[in-house]
Amino acid sequence: MPGDDGIVSEFAKRYWLLILSVVGLIAGLGAWAAGNDSVADAAWAATTVLTLVPVTIDILRQLIRRRAGVDVIALLAMGGALALGEYLTGAVIALMVATGIALEEYAEARASRELSSLLRRAPRTAVRVDGDTLTTVPIEEVQAGDILVVRDSDVVPVDGIVAEGVAVLDESALTGESRLVERGMGERVASGVVNAGSPFHIRATATAEASTYAGIIRLVRSAQESKAPLVRLADRYAMYFLPLTLVVAGGAWLFAGTPERALAVVVVATPCPLLLAAPIAIVSGVSRSARRGIVVKGGGAIEVLARARAVYMDKTGTLTAGAPVVDRVAVFGAASEPEILRLAASLDQLSSHVMAASLVRAARDQGLALVIPTGVSERPGAGIEGTVDGRRVRLGKFAWLNAEGEVSDAVRRFRRGILREGGSTVFVEVDGDLAGAFVLQDPIRPEAPRAIRALKRAGIDEVVMVTGDHPTIADAVGAALGVDHVLAGLTPEEKVDAVGRSKQRRVTVMVGDGINDAPALAAADVGVAMGARGATSSSEAADVVLMVDRLDRLPVALTIAQRTRAIAVESMVVGMSLSVVAMGFAAFGYLPPVAGAILQEGIDVVAILSALRALGGGRDGRIQARMPADLAEELRREHLRFIPALEQLRSLADRIEDMSAGEASAAMQSVNEFLTGDVVPHEREDERVLYPRLAVLLKGDEPLAAMSRTHQEIFHLARQFQSLHEELPSTGPDREDLADVRRVLYALHAVLRLNVAQEEELFLSLDDEYLTRGRSPVVEGVAPGPG
């Protein structure tokens, strides 16, 4: 069969030296058994020379590069066997070296198969919609803006957005996540993922070369081609082992008075454990990283990463989401928050400003009906104005909207508060009156605090946040994250200087995602880029690329690197320790050359099998408790529903003093209905149903006791507010009542946000894929300012 012939041919091409060594050794044994010693010696000598030649060439190449590894011992052993007429010993050594090379080839092929599979499945063509026809075109011809059809089981050819239908995607090849992901109209789809549902249409947003999958393939090729650093760890040990071998062999020769004794020592010292254990372990670690959505560009990076003691992180896009979200809405007039958001988002549909999409997305998330504005004009750097449903709406900076007018006490208090908190604001004017403002924040990634704690547990001494942001905003984010130091207001050049100073004291990792991070990534001992967008300079400059846009992959990469390096060292130490013991027996004449060569073969197998442990997960590979998928999805929906309502508590506390008695009573009635009809029943249901289910997945007698205590505080504050509302006089709240109302509202807002953050942490610990289905903008009680 042609297929079988191809397999045989590939096997012979890869393992030709091993095949010829086996044939030569067996032929010699056959001639020796037949009594033809001269033919046997010739066969064994030819086998030795056949292996000796490529080993000599490789050593000469190393010497040209001013490197001499432990394979010099193998050369001395085979050369000595030929010189002393120990042809059988030479053939056994040759077989041992050929076997070691073959095992390295096999282990490397096994370890890198996940990386190679990315290259094999790269799409070559795309189905483009040309009018009323579908045309299959080479992927190189696809341009941004083309409409493409992604059929069932097809690999998405280029980055794009869903233009028609619903995409059900298998993203495991890129992210390592096993669950299917659903993308609706207008949502982004990365190239390289597989359509696991019905056909759908995408509008290409990039060419194939500039898409995610092409970028990953470039990184994979870089990782596979980076071979030289793999042996650096072994070479450091070789500096000591090679002289030791020569000293012991020379001493044995002098002690016994025969060169055969020295040959026996050199034979058992042939350093296959050093030659093979380090590269096999490190390539296995690279492969394991790839399975977790982490591309490591070669063994040198994983080896250095294992010794990291400091991590420097950019803020925007790395520790934060990198895209602003509407944190809360401030109301200054009679219009309600939903109405202000609807008017502003309708107008912003025609704006090109970076914050416009955030307002539109917030309105759509709340199910508000947007209309197309008319008479729209946009003033760059100031704002936008137009007519929405017959009302004149202006949206932008405070100075532009209120160039000459007076402002109310509520507006002044709001602006003072924003100066203290940080964040971006967009003011709204409706029919000439300042109606409200939006506070936009760049939220902390929900997994970021957890990732930082995991780095500390993994042995990182210092985590530093570097950013170009104002120190006030940067310090607030750093405090929420728990980093050790914050370096704010830095230019890209100053980031490079900061990383350089750290490198002088310890191995330093830099993590970033933007173009301005590329110089610092290149300057660090190990640069780590967030995401694998094909053309980004940060991915090109980095040594490690997190293909999954999640920071918690960083401690995973560090743990894998540390385990890989430990296994490489253990495998080498075990192999070389056995070799040293055998050298002692050989030096005193208890181990002849042939027996020593056979024993060394067994030592090689032990070292290589030990190195292959790096493919497994160790403690990380144990089966862990996981949250059921339906439960995780239900919790995500609940959080996304609650968060906008929580911000209304703070908004009411900010402006209740400026309301009339009737407005304040109505607002308090609405909040009371929300607390008694929604929040309290929800939290009691959590206590009754959810927490018992989660407690089964956790260890300890009362693993959720602290969260239950938070619930009790929520119930207590809700009861206080209910009492305040019930005891209000018919004329509405007086000044003393307002002080108590504001106190309880602020407390409720803080405790409820803390409860959401606690549950996010719990969900992350039980469901590694929780974030792939959605992200809450609240974590650790802080939503930091934009970067």
PDB file of N, CA and C in Angstrom, residues 59 62-63 66-72 235 238-239 242:
ATOM      1  N   ILE A  59      30.788  17.741  16.691  1.00  0.00           N
ATOM      2  CA  ILE A  59      31.719  18.333  17.653  1.00  0.00           C
ATOM      3  C   ILE A  59      32.521  19.451  17.002  1.00  0.00           C
ATOM      4  N   GLN A  62      30.500  22.493  16.910  1.00  0.00           N
ATOM      5  CA  GLN A  62      30.443  23.113  18.238  1.00  0.00           C
ATOM      6  C   GLN A  62      31.719  23.887  18.537  1.00  0.00           C
ATOM      7  N   LEU A  63      32.864  23.312  18.149  1.00  0.00           N
ATOM      8  CA  LEU A  63      34.128  24.000  18.390  1.00  0.00           C
ATOM      9  C   LEU A  63      34.215  25.295  17.607  1.00  0.00           C
ATOM     10  N   ARG A  66      32.752  27.778  19.436  1.00  0.00           N
ATOM     11  CA  ARG A  66      33.446  27.896  20.725  1.00  0.00           C
ATOM     12  C   ARG A  66      32.649  27.242  21.851  1.00  0.00           C
ATOM     13  N   ARG A  67      32.076  26.114  21.532  1.00  0.00           N
ATOM     14  CA  ARG A  67      31.360  25.317  22.526  1.00  0.00           C
ATOM     15  C   ARG A  67      31.833  23.882  22.414  1.00  0.00           C
ATOM     16  N   ALA A  68      32.086  23.260  23.543  1.00  0.00           N
ATOM     17  CA  ALA A  68      32.465  21.840  23.556  1.00  0.00           C
ATOM     18  C   ALA A  68      31.646  21.150  24.626  1.00  0.00           C
ATOM     19  N   GLY A  69      30.707  20.312  24.202  1.00  0.00           N
ATOM     20  CA  GLY A  69      29.835  19.643  25.154  1.00  0.00           C
ATOM     21  C   GLY A  69      30.372  18.282  25.551  1.00  0.00           C
ATOM     22  N   VAL A  70      29.519  17.562  26.294  1.00  0.00           N
ATOM     23  CA  VAL A  70      29.934  16.268  26.823  1.00  0.00           C
ATOM     24  C   VAL A  70      29.961  15.183  25.767  1.00  0.00           C
ATOM     25  N   ASP A  71      29.469  15.439  24.541  1.00  0.00           N
ATOM     26  CA  ASP A  71      29.546  14.417  23.503  1.00  0.00           C
ATOM     27  C   ASP A  71      30.984  14.137  23.094  1.00  0.00           C
ATOM     28  N   VAL A  72      31.929  14.960  23.566  1.00  0.00           N
ATOM     29  CA  VAL A  72      33.351  14.649  23.368  1.00  0.00           C
ATOM     30  C   VAL A  72      33.686  13.302  23.996  1.00  0.00           C
ATOM     31  N   ASP A 235      25.070  21.791  28.990  1.00  0.00           N
ATOM     32  CA  ASP A 235      26.448  22.239  28.810  1.00  0.00           C
ATOM     33  C   ASP A 235      27.049  22.761  30.114  1.00  0.00           C
ATOM     34  N   ALA A 238      28.160  19.851  31.830  1.00  0.00           N
ATOM     35  CA  ALA A 238      29.270  19.234  31.100  1.00  0.00           C
ATOM     36  C   ALA A 238      30.598  19.857  31.478  1.00  0.00           C
ATOM     37  N   MET A 239      30.588  21.129  31.850  1.00  0.00           N
ATOM     38  CA  MET A 239      31.824  21.808  32.240  1.00  0.00           C
ATOM     39  C   MET A 239      32.519  21.085  33.386  1.00  0.00           C
ATOM     40  N   LEU A 242      32.980  16.527  32.124  1.00  0.00           N
ATOM     41  CA  LEU A 242      34.019  16.140  31.180  1.00  0.00           C
ATOM     42  C   LEU A 242      35.396  16.058  31.858  1.00  0.00           C
TER      43      LEU A 242
END
